[in-house]
Coordinates of C-alpha atoms and ligand atoms in Angstrom, one line a residue:
M1 CA 109.6 -29.4 103.9
T2 CA 110.9 -27.6 106.3
L3 CA 108.6 -25.0 108.3
V4 CA 109.9 -21.8 106.2
D5 CA 108.9 -24.0 103.2
I6 CA 104.5 -24.4 104.1
F7 CA 104.4 -21.0 105.5
T8 CA 105.6 -19.1 102.5
L9 CA 103.4 -21.7 100.2
V10 CA 100.7 -20.0 102.9
V11 CA 100.7 -16.9 101.8
L12 CA 101.7 -17.8 98.0
C13 CA 98.1 -19.6 98.6
T14 CA 95.8 -16.4 100.0
S15 CA 97.6 -14.1 98.2
V16 CA 96.5 -15.3 94.5
E17 CA 93.1 -14.9 95.8
V18 CA 91.0 -12.5 95.4
I19 CA 88.2 -12.4 96.7
G20 CA 85.2 -9.6 95.6
S21 CA 87.2 -8.8 92.7
R22 CA 83.9 -7.7 90.0
L23 CA 82.9 -10.1 86.1
S24 CA 86.2 -9.2 84.0
V25 CA 87.6 -10.3 80.9
S26 CA 90.2 -12.1 80.2
G27 CA 91.2 -13.4 76.9
N28 CA 88.2 -15.6 74.8
H29 CA 86.5 -16.0 78.9
F30 CA 85.4 -14.0 82.3
M31 CA 87.5 -13.8 85.9
L32 CA 86.0 -13.6 88.6
N33 CA 87.5 -13.5 92.2
G34 CA 90.2 -14.1 90.7
E35 CA 88.9 -17.2 88.9
H36 CA 88.2 -18.4 85.0
V37 CA 84.6 -18.8 84.9
F38 CA 81.9 -19.4 82.5
L39 CA 78.3 -18.1 82.2
S40 CA 75.7 -20.3 82.6
G41 CA 71.8 -19.4 83.2
G42 CA 69.0 -17.3 81.2
N43 CA 67.1 -14.4 79.3
L44 CA 64.9 -14.1 82.9
P45 CA 63.6 -11.8 81.1
W46 CA 60.8 -9.4 82.1
I47 CA 57.7 -9.6 84.4
Q48 CA 55.8 -6.9 83.4
Y49 CA 57.0 -6.3 79.9
A50 CA 58.4 -3.2 80.0
Y51 CA 57.4 -2.5 83.5
D52 CA 59.4 -3.5 86.1
F53 CA 61.4 -1.2 87.1
G54 CA 60.9 2.5 87.9
N55 CA 57.0 4.4 89.3
N56 CA 56.1 2.0 91.6
Q57 CA 56.7 -0.7 89.4
W58 CA 59.2 -3.2 90.8
A59 CA 57.0 -3.8 95.0
G60 CA 54.5 -5.8 92.6
V61 CA 57.1 -7.1 90.3
K62 CA 59.7 -7.9 93.0
T63 CA 58.6 -12.0 94.5
S64 CA 58.7 -13.1 91.3
M65 CA 61.6 -12.0 90.4
E66 CA 62.8 -13.5 93.7
N67 CA 61.4 -17.1 92.8
E68 CA 63.1 -16.8 89.6
M69 CA 67.1 -15.9 90.9
K70 CA 65.9 -19.1 94.4
L71 CA 65.2 -21.7 90.9
L72 CA 68.0 -20.1 89.0
R73 CA 70.5 -20.3 91.9
D74 CA 68.7 -23.9 93.3
A75 CA 69.2 -24.8 89.6
G76 CA 73.4 -24.0 89.2
G77 CA 73.1 -21.4 86.7
N78 CA 74.9 -17.6 88.5
T79 CA 73.2 -15.8 85.7
L80 CA 69.9 -14.4 84.4
R81 CA 69.9 -11.6 81.5
L82 CA 67.4 -9.4 82.5
W83 CA 65.4 -6.9 80.1
I84 CA 65.4 -3.1 81.5
H85 CA 63.7 0.1 79.1
I86 CA 62.5 -2.2 76.1
Q87 CA 61.2 0.3 73.8
G88 CA 60.4 3.1 76.8
E89 CA 56.9 2.3 77.9
S90 CA 57.6 3.2 81.3
S91 CA 61.4 4.2 81.4
P92 CA 62.4 6.8 81.1
Q93 CA 60.2 9.1 81.4
F94 CA 59.9 11.6 77.8
D95 CA 58.8 15.3 77.7
L96 CA 55.9 15.7 74.0
N97 CA 59.1 16.9 72.4
G98 CA 61.1 13.5 72.6
Y99 CA 63.8 14.7 75.3
V100 CA 64.5 12.4 78.4
T101 CA 63.2 14.2 81.3
A102 CA 63.3 11.8 84.2
T103 CA 64.5 8.5 85.0
D104 CA 61.1 7.7 86.1
R105 CA 57.1 9.4 86.5
D106 CA 57.7 8.9 90.6
G107 CA 61.1 8.6 90.3
T108 CA 61.3 5.2 91.8
F109 CA 63.8 3.9 88.6
I110 CA 67.4 4.0 90.4
D111 CA 66.5 1.8 94.1
D112 CA 64.2 -0.7 92.2
F113 CA 67.2 -1.6 90.1
K114 CA 69.5 -1.3 92.9
D115 CA 67.2 -3.2 95.3
M116 CA 67.2 -5.6 91.3
L117 CA 71.1 -6.2 92.2
D118 CA 70.7 -6.3 95.8
L119 CA 68.1 -9.6 96.1
A120 CA 70.3 -10.7 92.5
Q121 CA 73.2 -11.2 95.1
S122 CA 71.2 -12.7 98.0
Y123 CA 71.2 -15.8 95.5
D124 CA 75.0 -15.6 94.3
I125 CA 73.4 -14.5 90.8
L126 CA 74.9 -12.4 88.3
V127 CA 72.9 -9.6 86.5
I128 CA 73.2 -8.9 82.0
P129 CA 70.6 -6.5 81.6
T130 CA 69.0 -4.7 78.6
L131 CA 68.6 -1.3 78.1
W132 CA 67.1 -1.2 74.8
N133 CA 65.1 -3.4 71.8
A134 CA 64.7 -3.2 68.2
A135 CA 63.1 -6.8 67.9
V136 CA 59.8 -6.3 68.3
P137 CA 57.2 -2.6 65.8
Q138 CA 56.3 -1.5 69.1
D139 CA 58.1 2.2 69.1
F140 CA 54.7 3.9 68.2
E141 CA 55.1 6.8 70.4
N142 CA 58.9 8.0 68.6
R143 CA 60.3 7.4 72.6
L144 CA 62.9 5.0 71.8
N145 CA 63.5 6.1 68.1
G146 CA 63.9 10.1 68.8
L147 CA 67.4 8.6 70.7
I148 CA 67.4 6.3 68.1
V149 CA 67.7 9.3 65.5
N150 CA 68.2 12.5 67.2
P151 CA 71.9 12.7 68.9
E152 CA 70.7 15.2 71.4
K153 CA 68.2 12.8 72.4
L154 CA 70.2 10.4 73.1
A155 CA 72.6 13.5 75.2
S156 CA 69.0 13.6 77.3
Y157 CA 69.0 10.2 78.2
I158 CA 72.9 9.7 79.3
Q159 CA 72.3 13.2 80.8
V160 CA 69.0 12.6 82.7
V161 CA 70.0 8.4 83.2
L162 CA 72.2 6.7 82.2
N163 CA 75.2 8.8 83.7
P164 CA 73.3 8.3 87.6
L165 CA 72.2 4.9 87.0
V166 CA 76.1 4.8 86.5
Q167 CA 77.1 5.8 89.5
A168 CA 74.6 4.2 92.1
V169 CA 75.2 1.0 91.0
K170 CA 78.8 0.6 89.3
A171 CA 81.3 -1.9 91.9
H172 CA 78.3 -3.8 92.5
P173 CA 79.0 -7.0 92.6
A174 CA 76.3 -8.9 91.0
L175 CA 76.5 -6.3 88.0
A176 CA 77.9 -8.7 85.6
A177 CA 77.7 -5.8 82.2
W178 CA 75.6 -4.0 80.9
D179 CA 74.0 -5.1 76.8
V180 CA 72.6 -1.6 75.9
F181 CA 71.0 -3.2 72.8
N182 CA 68.7 -6.5 72.9
E183 CA 68.9 -7.2 68.2
P184 CA 69.6 -3.8 66.2
E185 CA 69.1 -5.7 63.5
G186 CA 65.4 -6.0 64.1
M187 CA 65.0 -2.3 62.6
L188 CA 68.3 -2.0 60.0
D189 CA 67.6 -0.8 57.0
T190 CA 68.7 -3.5 54.6
E191 CA 69.8 -1.4 51.7
V192 CA 72.2 0.9 52.5
S193 CA 75.5 1.2 50.1
D194 CA 78.4 2.1 51.6
L195 CA 81.7 2.8 50.4
D196 CA 83.0 2.1 54.2
Q197 CA 81.9 -1.5 54.7
C198 CA 80.8 -0.4 58.5
F199 CA 77.7 0.8 57.1
D200 CA 77.0 -1.0 54.3
T201 CA 74.2 -3.3 55.1
T202 CA 73.7 -4.5 52.1
A203 CA 75.7 -8.1 52.5
L204 CA 72.4 -8.7 55.6
N205 CA 69.5 -7.8 52.6
D206 CA 68.2 -11.1 53.0
S207 CA 69.8 -12.5 56.7
G208 CA 66.8 -11.9 58.3
A209 CA 67.8 -8.6 59.4
G210 CA 65.4 -5.8 59.4
W211 CA 62.1 -8.3 59.9
A212 CA 60.6 -5.0 62.7
G213 CA 60.9 -2.6 60.0
K214 CA 63.9 -1.7 57.6
K215 CA 63.6 2.2 59.9
Y216 CA 68.3 2.6 60.7
N217 CA 71.2 2.7 59.7
Y218 CA 74.4 1.7 61.0
Q219 CA 75.2 5.1 61.8
Q220 CA 72.5 5.7 63.4
I221 CA 72.7 2.2 65.9
L222 CA 76.5 2.1 66.4
R223 CA 75.7 6.2 67.0
F224 CA 73.7 5.5 69.7
V225 CA 75.5 2.0 70.8
N226 CA 78.9 3.8 71.0
W227 CA 77.7 6.7 72.9
Q228 CA 76.1 5.1 75.4
V229 CA 78.8 2.8 76.6
D230 CA 81.0 5.7 76.2
A231 CA 79.1 7.2 79.5
I232 CA 78.9 3.8 81.2
K233 CA 83.1 3.9 80.4
Q234 CA 83.6 7.6 81.6
E235 CA 81.5 7.0 84.7
D236 CA 82.5 3.4 86.3
P237 CA 85.8 2.0 83.8
E238 CA 85.8 -1.4 84.6
A239 CA 82.3 -1.9 83.8
L240 CA 81.1 -4.0 80.7
V241 CA 79.3 -3.9 77.9
T242 CA 78.2 -5.5 75.1
V243 CA 75.1 -5.8 72.3
G244 CA 72.7 -8.8 72.4
V245 CA 72.9 -9.5 68.7
W246 CA 70.2 -10.8 66.2
N247 CA 72.7 -13.8 64.8
A248 CA 76.9 -13.9 64.2
K249 CA 76.4 -12.5 61.0
S250 CA 76.7 -9.0 62.0
S251 CA 79.7 -9.0 63.9
T252 CA 82.4 -11.2 62.4
D253 CA 85.5 -10.3 59.5
N254 CA 84.7 -13.9 58.7
F255 CA 82.7 -14.9 56.7
H256 CA 82.7 -12.5 53.3
L257 CA 81.0 -10.2 56.4
A258 CA 81.5 -7.4 58.1
N259 CA 82.4 -7.1 61.6
H260 CA 79.7 -4.0 62.0
Y261 CA 80.8 -3.9 66.2
S262 CA 84.1 -3.6 66.0
D263 CA 86.4 -0.9 67.9
D264 CA 87.2 1.0 64.4
C265 CA 83.1 1.3 64.2
L266 CA 82.0 1.9 67.2
I267 CA 84.2 4.9 67.0
K268 CA 83.6 5.9 63.6
A269 CA 80.0 6.1 63.7
G270 CA 79.8 8.0 67.2
N271 CA 83.0 9.2 67.5
K272 CA 83.7 8.3 71.1
S273 CA 87.0 6.6 72.4
L274 CA 85.4 4.8 75.3
G275 CA 82.6 3.5 73.4
V276 CA 83.8 -0.2 72.8
L277 CA 82.3 -3.0 73.7
D278 CA 83.9 -5.7 75.5
F279 CA 83.0 -9.1 75.0
Y280 CA 80.7 -9.8 71.8
E281 CA 76.7 -11.8 72.5
F282 CA 75.1 -14.0 70.2
H283 CA 71.9 -14.8 69.3
S284 CA 71.0 -18.0 67.9
Y285 CA 68.0 -20.5 66.7
S286 CA 66.6 -22.2 64.5
W287 CA 64.9 -21.8 60.9
K288 CA 62.7 -24.8 59.7
C289 CA 64.7 -26.8 62.4
E290 CA 68.1 -25.6 61.0
F291 CA 70.5 -23.2 61.7
D292 CA 72.2 -21.2 59.5
H293 CA 75.2 -22.0 58.2
L294 CA 77.4 -19.2 60.6
A295 CA 75.1 -20.7 63.6
P296 CA 77.7 -20.4 67.1
F297 CA 76.2 -25.0 67.6
K298 CA 77.8 -25.1 64.5
H299 CA 81.2 -23.1 64.8
Q300 CA 83.2 -22.7 67.1
W301 CA 84.4 -19.0 69.3
K302 CA 87.4 -19.1 67.0
D303 CA 86.2 -19.2 64.1
Y304 CA 85.1 -15.9 64.0
G305 CA 87.9 -14.0 64.3
I306 CA 87.2 -12.3 66.7
S307 CA 89.4 -12.2 70.5
K308 CA 87.1 -10.6 72.9
P309 CA 84.7 -13.5 74.5
I310 CA 81.8 -14.9 73.0
L311 CA 77.6 -15.3 75.3
I312 CA 76.1 -17.0 73.5
G313 CA 72.5 -14.8 74.7
E314 CA 70.0 -16.4 73.5
F315 CA 69.0 -19.7 72.7
N316 CA 66.7 -22.5 73.2
Q317 CA 65.2 -26.4 72.5
M318 CA 62.5 -26.0 70.3
E319 CA 64.3 -23.6 67.5
G320 CA 67.6 -25.4 68.2
G321 CA 68.2 -27.8 65.0
G322 CA 66.4 -30.9 66.9
W323 CA 69.0 -30.7 69.4
T324 CA 67.9 -31.8 73.4
T325 CA 68.1 -28.7 76.0
N326 CA 71.4 -30.5 77.8
Q327 CA 73.6 -30.7 73.7
L328 CA 73.3 -27.3 73.5
F329 CA 74.4 -26.5 77.1
D330 CA 77.1 -28.9 76.6
Y331 CA 78.1 -27.5 73.1
V332 CA 78.0 -23.8 74.3
Y333 CA 80.8 -25.3 77.2
K334 CA 82.4 -27.5 75.0
D335 CA 83.4 -24.7 72.3
G336 CA 85.0 -21.7 73.5
Y337 CA 82.6 -19.7 74.3
A338 CA 82.2 -17.9 77.9
G339 CA 78.8 -18.7 78.7
A340 CA 75.1 -19.6 77.9
L341 CA 71.9 -17.5 78.1
S342 CA 69.0 -19.9 77.4
W343 CA 65.5 -18.3 75.5
D344 CA 63.3 -17.9 77.9
L345 CA 63.5 -18.6 82.2
V346 CA 59.4 -17.7 83.0
N347 CA 57.5 -19.1 79.9
N348 CA 60.3 -22.7 79.6
G349 CA 62.4 -22.6 82.6
T350 CA 61.5 -26.5 84.2
D351 CA 62.9 -27.1 80.8
Q352 CA 66.0 -25.1 80.7
R353 CA 66.8 -25.7 83.9
A354 CA 67.3 -28.9 83.2
G355 CA 70.6 -27.8 81.2
I356 CA 72.2 -25.4 83.5
A357 CA 71.7 -28.5 85.8
F358 CA 72.9 -30.5 83.5
I359 CA 76.7 -28.6 82.6
K360 CA 76.6 -26.7 86.6
N361 CA 79.5 -29.4 87.8
Y362 CA 82.1 -28.8 84.5
T363 CA 85.6 -27.7 84.3
G364 CA 87.8 -27.3 81.9
N365 CA 86.3 -23.7 80.2
G366 CA 85.3 -21.9 84.2
K367 CA 83.7 -23.3 86.7
I368 CA 79.8 -21.6 87.4
D369 CA 79.6 -22.5 91.0
I370 CA 80.2 -18.0 91.4
D371 CA 79.9 -16.8 95.2
I372 CA 79.4 -12.7 95.2
Ligands
LIG401 C1 67.1 -6.6 48.9 O1 67.1 -8.2 48.9 C2 65.2 -7.0 48.4 C3 64.0 -8.2 48.8 O2 65.0 -9.5 48.2 C4 65.2 -6.6 47.0 O3 64.6 -6.2 46.5 C5 66.6 -5.0 46.9 O4 66.7 -4.8 45.3 C6 67.9 -6.1 47.4 N1 68.3 -4.7 48.3 C7 69.5 -5.1 47.8 C8 70.8 -3.7 47.8 O5 69.9 -5.5 47.0
LIG402 C1 82.3 12.7 64.4 O1 84.0 13.6 63.7 C2 83.5 14.1 62.6 C3 84.4 14.8 62.0 O2 84.3 15.8 62.8 C4 82.0 15.1 62.1 O3 81.3 14.8 60.3 C5 80.7 13.6 62.8 O4 79.8 15.0 62.4 C6 80.6 13.2 64.1 N1 80.0 12.5 64.4 C7 79.2 12.3 65.9 C8 78.5 11.6 65.3 O5 79.6 13.2 66.4
LIG403 C1 59.0 -25.5 76.3 O1 60.2 -26.2 75.8 C2 60.1 -27.5 75.3 C3 61.2 -27.5 75.4 O2 61.7 -27.1 73.5 C4 58.7 -27.2 74.1 O3 58.1 -28.2 73.7 C5 56.9 -26.4 74.3 O4 56.7 -26.0 73.5 C6 58.0 -24.7 75.5 N1 57.2 -24.7 76.4 C7 57.2 -22.8 75.7 C8 54.9 -22.8 76.9 O5 58.1 -22.2 75.8
LIG404 C1 77.6 -32.8 91.0 O1 78.1 -31.7 92.2 C2 77.0 -32.2 92.7 C3 77.9 -32.7 94.0 O2 79.2 -33.7 93.7 C4 76.5 -34.2 92.6 O3 76.1 -34.2 94.2 C5 75.5 -33.4 91.6 O4 75.0 -35.1 91.2 C6 76.5 -33.4 90.3 N1 75.2 -32.9 89.9 C7 75.5 -33.5 88.5 C8 74.0 -33.0 87.4 O5 76.3 -34.3 87.8

């Protein structure tokens, strides 16, 4: 090798390193700083349920949140999923008719959120904020409910909260992706017959969907998602967006089912062309110690016929089909999925961080040790 060759080699090697890039999607996986990464970690998911951000609440939970970030980093994890509005208990601020008038009563919400991301970055932790939740029937004030059923109320949320929030945190290195809605199928009406398979839910009757009340059809749920994703993408085209569904059953065209979250279905429901998902997020729990036949632990990424990455965003040993935490993390890493987040770190962190530590040196499906 001549001196010129060595020089060329050095230049080539340094030029492929892209420091400071954001999380992005490539094929069935994530990329960060020019490298394939696997998201490994857990759901925090809150310190004070629905009262972590806004109204000066962050100051009171920051120390606990920092402790969770430190423990996760020490275990070798890189990603946290964190719940934000939930059903609108303390943010955003609604008027008496259910229109959104402010981020929160005291106006600290956006600063709180930014400070959380800065803190996560200091531990090299990526955050997936989960905005809303349909897994429990606690919306007694018709806060979230109004945003789902009334497009004008949803528009008020987007204008008053989502647009300024995304603008304030876009390009933040610790912001991995937005998860717009946790388990919408908790409140899905599973008895809707429709000629359009995007909106027909009869195949999900007796699937378990609708456990928190059969309140919404897919036109409403998908519009709610499509509009928020579109707003995020308009403000920040590089942002990644997903929805954490309770089971793969809602999100595949295989197995005689329909992928309700396809680009086509989302745009049909909301009419907004940017409002499509960058990756899918499946949750999976066993029932009576058995995983259902669509569970990610019985399949590989490619079986669902989806051309985007799939993150396994909730699972645990307690409802893990008799598998150990280590086996669950090991399986997700090795079967083509893009990441593994257990449920949950606050109540069961010792057990789950052991699984995170178990796979921290794995290679072959992306590196886990990241620097942001
Ligand atoms: C859905 O399931 C419920 C409970 O099993 C049943 O009563 C109902 O008739 C089913 N609806 C449809 C549309 O199949
Ligand atoms: C989408 O556009 C169609 C046709 O213009 C219209 O009928 C429908 O109400 C629109 N839907 C939404 C959610 O805006
Ligand atoms: C934590 O996980 C272990 C193992 O799955 C389980 O036995 C235990 O009940 C869990 N504890 C809590 C508080 O969830
Ligand atoms: C991971 O690699 C580090 C550094 O080589 C080593 O100290 C550690 O024991 C390994 N951990 C596991 C769980 O393999």
